[in-house]
Coordinates of C-alpha atoms in Angstrom, one line a residue:
M1 CA -14.1 -6.0 -7.5
T2 CA -10.3 -5.7 -7.1
P3 CA -9.1 -5.6 -11.0
D4 CA -5.7 -7.4 -12.2
L5 CA -3.1 -4.8 -13.0
R6 CA 0.0 -5.4 -14.9
T7 CA 3.0 -3.1 -15.1
E8 CA 6.4 -3.9 -17.2
R9 CA 7.5 -6.5 -14.4
L10 CA 4.7 -6.7 -11.7
A11 CA 1.3 -8.4 -11.8
L12 CA -1.1 -7.0 -9.3
S13 CA -3.8 -9.6 -8.5
P14 CA -6.7 -9.9 -5.9
Y15 CA -5.5 -12.1 -3.0
V16 CA -6.5 -15.7 -3.1
H17 CA -6.9 -17.9 0.3
A18 CA -3.3 -19.7 -0.9
D19 CA -1.5 -16.6 -0.4
E20 CA -2.3 -16.4 3.3
D21 CA 1.5 -17.8 4.5
D22 CA 3.0 -15.1 2.1
F23 CA 0.8 -12.3 3.3
V24 CA 1.7 -13.4 6.8
A25 CA 5.5 -13.6 6.2
L26 CA 5.5 -10.0 4.6
F27 CA 3.7 -8.6 7.5
Q28 CA 5.6 -10.4 10.0
D29 CA 9.0 -9.3 8.6
T30 CA 9.6 -6.1 11.0
G31 CA 11.5 -4.2 8.3
V32 CA 8.1 -4.2 6.3
S33 CA 5.6 -3.9 9.4
R34 CA 7.6 -1.3 11.4
W35 CA 6.3 0.8 8.6
M36 CA 2.6 -0.4 8.1
G37 CA -0.1 0.8 10.2
D38 CA 0.3 0.3 14.1
G39 CA 3.7 -1.4 13.6
P40 CA 4.5 -5.1 14.1
Q41 CA 1.5 -7.3 15.0
S42 CA 1.2 -11.0 16.1
E43 CA 1.3 -13.6 13.8
A44 CA -2.6 -14.2 14.7
A45 CA -3.3 -10.7 14.0
D46 CA -1.8 -10.7 10.9
R47 CA -3.9 -13.8 10.1
A48 CA -7.0 -12.3 11.1
L49 CA -6.1 -9.3 9.1
F50 CA -5.7 -11.5 5.9
G51 CA -9.2 -13.0 6.5
R52 CA -10.8 -9.3 7.1
V53 CA -9.6 -8.9 3.2
F54 CA -12.0 -12.1 2.1
S55 CA -14.7 -11.3 4.9
E56 CA -14.9 -7.6 5.1
V57 CA -13.2 -5.9 2.2
Y58 CA -13.7 -7.8 -1.0
P59 CA -17.3 -8.8 -0.4
A60 CA -18.2 -5.2 0.4
N61 CA -15.7 -4.1 -2.6
R62 CA -14.5 -1.8 0.1
F63 CA -11.3 -0.6 -1.5
D64 CA -8.7 -2.4 -3.7
V65 CA -6.2 -4.8 -2.4
W66 CA -3.5 -6.5 -4.2
A67 CA -1.1 -9.1 -3.9
V68 CA 2.1 -8.3 -6.1
R69 CA 4.1 -10.6 -8.0
H70 CA 7.4 -10.4 -10.2
D71 CA 7.9 -13.6 -12.4
G72 CA 4.9 -15.2 -10.8
V73 CA 6.7 -15.0 -7.2
Y74 CA 4.9 -13.1 -4.4
V75 CA 6.9 -10.1 -3.6
G76 CA 4.5 -7.6 -1.8
H77 CA 1.3 -6.0 -1.1
A78 CA -0.6 -3.1 -2.4
E79 CA -3.9 -0.9 -1.9
I80 CA -5.4 1.9 -2.4
K81 CA -8.2 2.9 -0.2
P82 CA -10.1 5.7 1.7
S83 CA -8.0 6.8 4.6
P84 CA -8.8 5.7 7.8
E85 CA -7.4 8.8 9.4
P86 CA -9.8 11.4 10.4
W87 CA -7.7 14.3 9.3
L88 CA -7.4 13.0 5.7
D89 CA -10.4 13.2 3.3
G90 CA -9.3 11.0 0.2
H91 CA -7.6 7.9 -0.8
E92 CA -4.2 6.6 -0.1
V93 CA -1.7 4.5 -1.6
V94 CA -0.3 1.4 0.7
Y95 CA 2.4 -0.8 -0.6
A96 CA 5.1 -3.3 0.9
L97 CA 7.8 -5.1 -0.7
A98 CA 9.5 -8.0 0.5
P99 CA 13.2 -7.3 1.2
A100 CA 14.4 -9.7 -1.4
A101 CA 12.3 -7.6 -4.0
R102 CA 14.0 -4.4 -2.8
G103 CA 16.6 -2.4 -4.7
R104 CA 15.3 -3.3 -8.4
G105 CA 12.8 -0.4 -8.8
L106 CA 10.1 -2.5 -8.2
G107 CA 8.7 -0.5 -5.4
R108 CA 9.0 2.9 -7.8
E109 CA 7.0 0.9 -10.4
L110 CA 4.1 -0.4 -7.8
A111 CA 3.8 3.2 -6.6
A112 CA 3.5 4.6 -9.6
A113 CA 1.1 2.1 -10.8
L114 CA -1.4 2.7 -7.8
T115 CA -0.8 6.2 -8.4
A116 CA -2.1 6.0 -11.7
Y117 CA -4.6 3.9 -11.0
G118 CA -6.1 6.4 -8.5
H119 CA -6.1 9.2 -11.1
N120 CA -7.2 7.5 -14.1
T121 CA -9.6 4.4 -13.0
L122 CA -10.9 5.9 -9.8
A123 CA -10.6 9.4 -11.1
L124 CA -9.1 10.8 -8.3
A125 CA -7.7 14.5 -8.3
E126 CA -5.3 13.8 -5.8
V127 CA -3.8 10.6 -4.4
H128 CA -2.3 10.7 -0.9
A129 CA 0.6 8.6 1.2
T130 CA 0.8 8.8 4.5
V131 CA 4.5 8.1 5.6
D132 CA 6.5 7.9 8.7
P133 CA 9.4 10.8 8.5
A134 CA 12.1 8.2 9.3
N135 CA 11.1 6.1 6.3
A136 CA 13.6 7.8 4.0
P137 CA 13.3 5.1 1.0
S138 CA 9.5 6.0 0.9
L139 CA 10.1 9.3 1.0
A140 CA 12.3 9.4 -1.9
L141 CA 10.4 7.0 -4.1
L142 CA 7.3 9.3 -3.8
T143 CA 9.1 12.5 -4.3
G144 CA 10.6 11.1 -7.1
L145 CA 7.1 10.2 -8.6
G146 CA 6.0 13.8 -8.2
Y147 CA 3.9 13.4 -4.7
V148 CA 4.7 16.7 -2.6
H149 CA 5.0 17.0 1.3
V150 CA 1.5 18.6 2.7
R151 CA 2.3 18.6 6.1
D152 CA 3.4 16.6 9.1
V153 CA 0.5 15.5 11.4
P154 CA 1.3 15.1 15.2
E155 CA 0.4 11.5 16.6
D156 CA -0.7 10.9 20.1
G157 CA 2.4 9.1 21.0
G158 CA 4.7 12.0 20.0
G159 CA 5.8 11.2 16.9
S160 CA 4.2 12.3 13.2
T161 CA 3.0 11.2 10.0
R162 CA 4.1 12.6 6.8
L163 CA 1.1 13.7 4.4
L164 CA 2.2 13.7 1.0
T165 CA 0.3 14.5 -2.0
H166 CA 0.1 13.6 -5.8
R167 CA -2.0 15.9 -7.7
R168 CA -3.3 14.4 -11.3
R169 CA -1.5 16.6 -14.1

């Protein structure tokens, strides 16, 4: 069962059905979704994704997925999960903040909490992040937390994905 997590300013808790509109709005924001998964999807696809959190992820305890709140207001999404990439045998962090929540250090606080959870609760020696090389803010944030660039993995469409890894100290 996905546990509640707390940081100095953030509350991470399992999603509830009432979060659907906030989740969909976050994933429909192209400034967010362009960096997530396969990029922007239809609203119906994002609603279906939200539904799978309740029909597939939580019931099978597949991995941890959280709604992120600041002062009680939904501001983002977070996960730590086994990587779906065949070239990465390990867990990766996934996080996104709504545009209104950026620029205040909340992303760093969120990524640090996910990394610590991976090492301390899940007992992972390594926590990974896969990032589009053009996503300079996430690359800087993760590097600042001690993630190191391992390699760039070519994608079928001609781009690449940057693999960063944080090792337990």
